[in-house]
Short mmCIF file of C-alpha atoms in Angstrom, two decimals:
data_model
loop_
_atom_site.label_atom_id
_atom_site.label_comp_id
_atom_site.label_asym_id
_atom_site.label_seq_id
_atom_site.Cartn_x
_atom_site.Cartn_y
_atom_site.Cartn_z
CA MET A 972 -46.75 -25.13 -16.66
CA ASP A 973 -48.96 -24.72 -19.77
CA ASN A 974 -47.76 -23.39 -23.11
CA ALA A 975 -49.19 -19.93 -22.50
CA ALA A 976 -47.27 -19.63 -19.26
CA LYS A 977 -44.09 -20.75 -20.99
CA LYS A 978 -44.53 -18.21 -23.73
CA GLY A 979 -45.26 -15.50 -21.19
CA GLU A 980 -42.08 -16.25 -19.25
CA ALA A 981 -40.02 -16.27 -22.43
CA ALA A 982 -41.52 -12.98 -23.58
CA SER A 983 -40.76 -11.30 -20.23
CA GLN A 984 -37.05 -12.17 -20.61
CA ARG A 985 -36.68 -11.38 -24.26
CA GLN A 986 -34.64 -8.32 -25.20
CA LYS A 987 -33.74 -6.83 -28.53
CA GLY A 988 -31.45 -9.21 -30.40
CA ASP A 989 -32.41 -12.29 -28.36
CA TYR A 990 -33.49 -15.33 -30.30
CA THR A 991 -34.99 -18.79 -29.90
CA GLY A 992 -32.32 -21.48 -30.07
CA PRO A 993 -31.97 -25.22 -29.56
CA GLY A 994 -34.76 -26.83 -27.58
CA GLY A 995 -36.96 -23.80 -28.05
CA LEU A 996 -35.06 -21.90 -25.36
CA LEU A 997 -34.32 -18.19 -25.34
CA TYR A 998 -30.71 -17.20 -26.13
CA CYS A 999 -28.94 -13.89 -25.56
CA GLY A 1000 -28.27 -11.88 -28.71
CA LYS A 1001 -24.99 -10.53 -27.26
CA CYS A 1002 -23.16 -13.49 -25.71
CA HIS A 1003 -25.28 -16.23 -27.36
CA ALA A 1004 -25.64 -18.05 -24.05
CA PRO A 1005 -29.03 -19.46 -22.98
CA LYS A 1006 -31.30 -17.26 -20.89
CA GLN A 1007 -33.53 -20.22 -20.06
CA HIS A 1008 -33.14 -23.85 -19.13
CA ARG A 1009 -35.59 -26.72 -19.14
CA GLY A 1010 -36.52 -29.08 -16.34
CA THR A 1011 -36.47 -28.44 -12.60
CA PHE A 1012 -37.66 -30.28 -9.48
CA GLY A 1013 -38.91 -33.30 -11.39
CA ASP A 1014 -40.80 -31.35 -14.04
CA PRO A 1015 -38.91 -31.95 -17.33
CA GLU A 1016 -41.25 -29.64 -19.26
CA LYS A 1017 -40.90 -26.62 -17.04
CA ILE A 1018 -38.87 -23.75 -18.51
CA VAL A 1019 -37.27 -21.27 -16.09
CA GLY A 1020 -35.12 -18.20 -16.65
CA CYS A 1021 -31.40 -18.07 -15.93
CA LEU A 1022 -28.62 -15.54 -16.32
CA CYS A 1023 -26.68 -15.51 -19.55
CA LYS A 1024 -22.92 -14.85 -19.47
CA CYS A 1025 -23.08 -11.12 -20.14
CA GLN A 1026 -25.87 -10.54 -17.59
CA ALA A 1027 -23.98 -12.54 -14.96
CA GLU A 1028 -20.86 -10.44 -15.69
CA GLN A 1029 -22.86 -7.23 -15.45
CA ASN A 1030 -24.28 -8.33 -12.11
CA ARG A 1031 -20.75 -9.09 -10.84
CA GLU A 1032 -19.50 -5.67 -11.94
CA GLU A 1033 -22.45 -3.92 -10.28
CA GLN A 1034 -21.86 -5.86 -7.07
CA GLN A 1035 -18.15 -4.97 -7.13
CA ALA A 1036 -19.04 -1.30 -7.69
CA ARG A 1037 -21.42 -1.37 -4.71
CA GLU A 1038 -18.77 -3.01 -2.52
CA GLN A 1039 -16.14 -0.48 -3.63
CA ALA A 1040 -18.50 2.42 -2.88
CA PHE A 1041 -19.19 0.93 0.56
CA ARG A 1042 -15.46 0.53 1.25
CA SER A 1043 -14.84 4.12 0.14
CA GLN A 1044 -17.55 5.39 2.49
CA LEU A 1045 -16.05 3.44 5.38
CA ALA A 1046 -12.57 4.77 4.55
CA GLN A 1047 -13.86 8.34 4.42
CA ARG A 1048 -15.58 7.91 7.77
CA ARG A 1049 -12.41 6.45 9.32
CA ARG A 1050 -10.32 9.22 7.75
CA LYS A 1051 -12.37 11.97 9.38
CA SER A 1052 -12.07 10.33 12.79
CA LEU A 1053 -8.32 9.69 12.46
CA ILE A 1054 -7.08 12.97 10.94
CA ALA A 1055 -7.67 16.03 13.10
CA ASN A 1056 -6.29 18.54 10.56
CA LYS A 1057 -8.97 18.71 7.86
CA LEU A 1058 -6.49 20.22 5.39
CA LEU A 1059 -4.73 16.84 5.27
CA LEU A 1060 -7.82 14.79 4.34
CA GLY A 1061 -7.29 15.23 0.62
CA CYS A 1062 -3.54 14.60 0.49
CA GLY A 1063 -2.64 11.72 -1.82
CA PHE A 1064 0.18 10.31 -3.91
CA GLN A 1065 -1.84 10.65 -7.09
CA GLY A 1066 -0.81 13.90 -8.74
CA ALA A 1067 1.92 14.65 -6.17
CA ALA A 1068 5.29 15.90 -7.41
CA GLU A 1069 7.69 12.97 -7.72
CA THR A 1070 10.19 14.07 -5.10
CA GLU A 1071 12.54 11.56 -3.54
CA ALA A 1072 10.59 11.82 -0.28
CA ILE A 1073 7.29 11.07 -2.05
CA LYS A 1074 8.83 8.08 -3.84
CA LYS A 1075 10.16 6.67 -0.57
CA CYS A 1076 6.92 7.30 1.29
CA ARG A 1077 4.91 5.62 -1.48
CA SER A 1078 7.15 2.53 -1.32
CA TYR A 1079 6.86 2.55 2.46
CA ALA A 1080 3.05 2.85 2.31
CA GLN A 1081 2.80 -0.04 -0.13
CA ALA A 1082 5.02 -2.23 2.06
CA LEU A 1083 2.99 -1.24 5.12
CA CYS A 1084 -0.28 -2.25 3.47
CA ARG A 1085 1.24 -5.56 2.34
CA GLY A 1086 2.21 -6.24 5.95
CA GLU A 1087 5.93 -6.11 5.13
CA ALA A 1088 6.96 -2.95 7.02
CA GLY A 1089 6.94 -4.51 10.47
CA ASN A 1090 7.71 -1.77 13.02
CA LEU A 1091 9.90 0.17 10.57
CA SER A 1092 9.34 3.90 11.18
CA LEU A 1093 10.26 7.07 9.28
CA LEU A 1094 11.63 10.45 10.34
CA LEU A 1095 10.78 13.05 7.68
CA TRP A 1096 13.05 16.03 8.23
CA GLY A 1097 13.77 19.24 6.35
CA GLY A 1098 13.08 22.95 6.33
CA VAL A 1099 9.74 24.69 6.73
CA GLY A 1100 7.47 24.09 3.74
CA SER A 1101 9.53 21.26 2.26
CA GLY A 1102 6.57 18.87 2.10
CA LYS A 1103 7.15 16.71 5.16
CA THR A 1104 3.60 16.87 6.48
CA PHE A 1105 2.17 16.42 2.99
CA ALA A 1106 4.27 13.28 2.40
CA ALA A 1107 3.26 11.89 5.79
CA ALA A 1108 -0.42 12.63 5.09
CA CYS A 1109 -0.18 10.96 1.65
CA THR A 1110 1.18 7.86 3.37
CA ALA A 1111 -1.55 7.86 6.01
CA ASN A 1112 -4.36 8.38 3.49
CA TYR A 1113 -2.99 5.57 1.30
CA ALA A 1114 -2.96 3.31 4.37
CA ILE A 1115 -6.54 4.23 5.30
CA ASP A 1116 -7.72 3.57 1.74
CA ASN A 1117 -6.21 0.10 2.00
CA GLY A 1118 -7.73 -0.83 5.34
CA VAL A 1119 -4.96 0.26 7.74
CA THR A 1120 -5.95 2.59 10.59
CA ALA A 1121 -3.60 5.57 10.37
CA LYS A 1122 -3.80 8.32 12.97
CA ILE A 1123 -2.38 11.80 12.26
CA THR A 1124 -1.82 14.34 14.99
CA SER A 1125 0.83 16.82 16.08
CA LEU A 1126 2.99 16.78 19.18
CA PRO A 1127 2.07 20.40 20.05
CA ARG A 1128 -1.61 19.38 19.86
CA ILE A 1129 -0.97 16.49 22.27
CA ASN A 1130 0.92 18.81 24.61
CA GLY A 1131 -2.01 21.21 24.63
CA ALA A 1132 -4.59 18.53 25.39
CA SER A 1133 -6.11 17.92 28.79
CA ILE A 1134 -4.74 15.25 31.10
CA GLU A 1135 -7.76 13.05 30.38
CA GLU A 1136 -7.38 13.50 26.61
CA ARG A 1137 -3.69 12.59 26.78
CA ARG A 1138 -4.48 9.51 28.85
CA GLU A 1139 -7.04 8.37 26.26
CA PHE A 1140 -4.55 9.05 23.48
CA LEU A 1141 -1.82 7.00 25.17
CA ASP A 1142 -4.25 4.13 25.71
CA ALA A 1143 -5.19 4.17 22.01
CA ILE A 1144 -1.62 4.29 20.66
CA PRO A 1145 -1.07 0.49 20.37
CA GLY A 1146 -4.28 0.04 18.35
CA TRP A 1147 -3.41 2.14 15.29
CA GLY A 1148 -1.73 0.51 12.33
CA LEU A 1149 0.26 3.68 11.67
CA LEU A 1150 0.80 6.76 13.84
CA VAL A 1151 1.93 10.07 12.32
CA LEU A 1152 3.38 12.58 14.80
CA ASP A 1153 3.83 15.99 13.18
CA ASP A 1154 6.14 18.86 14.21
CA LEU A 1155 8.67 17.32 16.57
CA GLY A 1156 10.71 20.17 18.06
CA THR A 1157 8.04 22.88 17.85
CA GLU A 1158 6.51 22.06 21.22
CA ARG A 1159 7.38 24.12 24.29
CA ASP A 1160 10.84 23.33 25.64
CA THR A 1161 9.84 22.57 29.22
CA ALA A 1162 10.45 19.53 31.35
CA THR A 1163 6.73 18.70 31.32
CA ALA A 1164 6.35 19.10 27.56
CA ASN A 1165 9.46 17.05 26.85
CA GLU A 1166 8.27 14.30 29.18
CA ILE A 1167 4.91 14.15 27.36
CA VAL A 1168 6.66 13.90 23.97
CA PHE A 1169 8.95 11.13 25.20
CA GLN A 1170 6.02 9.26 26.73
CA VAL A 1171 4.09 9.34 23.45
CA ILE A 1172 7.04 8.23 21.31
CA ASN A 1173 8.15 5.59 23.80
CA THR A 1174 4.63 4.17 24.13
CA ARG A 1175 4.48 3.77 20.37
CA TYR A 1176 7.99 2.28 20.36
CA GLU A 1177 7.02 -0.28 22.99
CA SER A 1178 3.91 -1.25 21.02
CA ARG A 1179 6.24 -2.34 18.18
CA LYS A 1180 4.05 -0.55 15.64
CA PRO A 1181 5.30 1.80 12.88
CA MET A 1182 5.15 5.57 13.07
CA ILE A 1183 6.13 8.59 10.99
CA ILE A 1184 7.59 11.65 12.72
CA THR A 1185 8.09 14.97 10.96
CA THR A 1186 10.42 17.72 12.14
CA ASN A 1187 11.99 21.02 11.09
CA LEU A 1188 15.05 20.16 13.18
CA THR A 1189 18.35 19.88 11.31
CA ASP A 1190 20.55 16.83 11.41
CA GLN A 1191 22.96 18.71 13.68
CA GLN A 1192 20.18 19.60 16.12
CA LEU A 1193 19.04 15.98 16.18
CA LEU A 1194 22.54 14.65 16.70
CA ASN A 1195 23.59 17.36 19.17
CA PRO A 1196 20.55 18.13 21.36
CA ALA A 1197 20.74 21.21 23.56
CA THR A 1198 19.34 19.61 26.73
CA GLN A 1199 19.27 16.24 28.40
CA HIS A 1200 15.51 16.10 27.94
CA GLN A 1201 15.89 16.58 24.20
CA ALA A 1202 18.72 14.03 24.08
CA ARG A 1203 16.42 11.42 25.59
CA ILE A 1204 13.73 12.08 22.97
CA TYR A 1205 16.00 12.34 19.93
CA ASP A 1206 17.95 9.21 20.85
CA ARG A 1207 14.73 7.21 20.93
CA VAL A 1208 13.54 8.74 17.64
CA LEU A 1209 16.82 7.97 15.85
CA GLU A 1210 16.85 4.49 17.34
CA VAL A 1211 13.53 3.51 15.76
CA CYS A 1212 13.14 5.83 12.74
CA VAL A 1213 14.86 5.82 9.34
CA PRO A 1214 15.63 9.46 8.39
CA VAL A 1215 14.23 10.69 5.05
CA PHE A 1216 15.35 14.15 3.96
CA CYS A 1217 12.61 16.20 2.34
CA GLY A 1218 14.80 18.64 0.41
CA ALA A 1219 16.09 22.14 0.88
CA SER A 1220 13.55 23.96 -1.28
CA SER A 1221 10.23 25.17 0.09
CA LEU A 1222 7.15 23.81 -1.62
CA ARG A 1223 5.15 26.58 0.00
CA GLY A 1224 7.54 29.10 -1.49
CA GLY A 1225 6.87 27.58 -4.91
CA ALA A 1226 3.14 27.88 -4.32
CA ARG A 1227 3.52 31.51 -3.26
CA GLN A 1228 5.46 32.25 -6.45
CA ALA A 1229 2.81 30.51 -8.56
CA ASN A 1230 0.09 32.54 -6.85
CA LEU A 1231 2.07 35.73 -7.45
CA GLU A 1232 2.45 34.96 -11.16
CA HIS A 1233 -1.26 34.16 -11.40
CA MET A 1234 -2.15 37.43 -9.70
CA LYS A 1235 0.14 39.36 -12.07
CA ALA A 1236 -1.66 37.80 -15.01
CA LEU A 1237 -5.06 38.71 -13.57
CA LEU A 1238 -3.96 42.29 -13.00
CA GLY A 1239 -2.42 42.56 -16.42
CA GLU A 1240 1.10 43.18 -15.12
#
């Protein structure tokens, strides 16, 4: 390479603050590392460009940002396919009220994503509007964000599905890293419906994979089922799930009160 070519290469790499250092090579004005090196493939006079420290770090950060964006897109795509209720897609621990249930679900989600939860399952129980489904959805979304496939559905939805849809669902149960079954006890109290619920829960139990079940049933209803069909289901649930009480107060009631106060302010009352 002639001198003109060398100068041209150096000029094309030079940025404001860069300077010529030892050996006539170009140095970065920020990190003071060389942006050129001399000698390659048997030509000791050839000068070629190289990355200085700060440019190499910038490239790494840009690559990490691209990879993170790609992972986020994959997680969002998985989320939409795994969560039927679109209202639950945005549920997350960040910004959630620090209830005891949220604290326990966060710890559970972290253990699950570290591979430490095993087949430990949760039963989130409490009154209507106490945040059970929200806590379960926060856990599932956290799992999805960290590479665990977490399926959310409701037992009434499964009961209302076609025979073919239920068969496909049962076949897929062992493949999910976490299964959230919402609204135990709100399905129709028939022999067929109860058998479907037991089949779903038992299939998950036999797969030795974790699940989260939510219910409005009280502890007395769970411990003293009204029918033999219910006893069969609740016994299996209590065998595999750790109960987590979600509190007596209604989070929805709190939201209604907040909306009411906001409306009063708008109306000047």
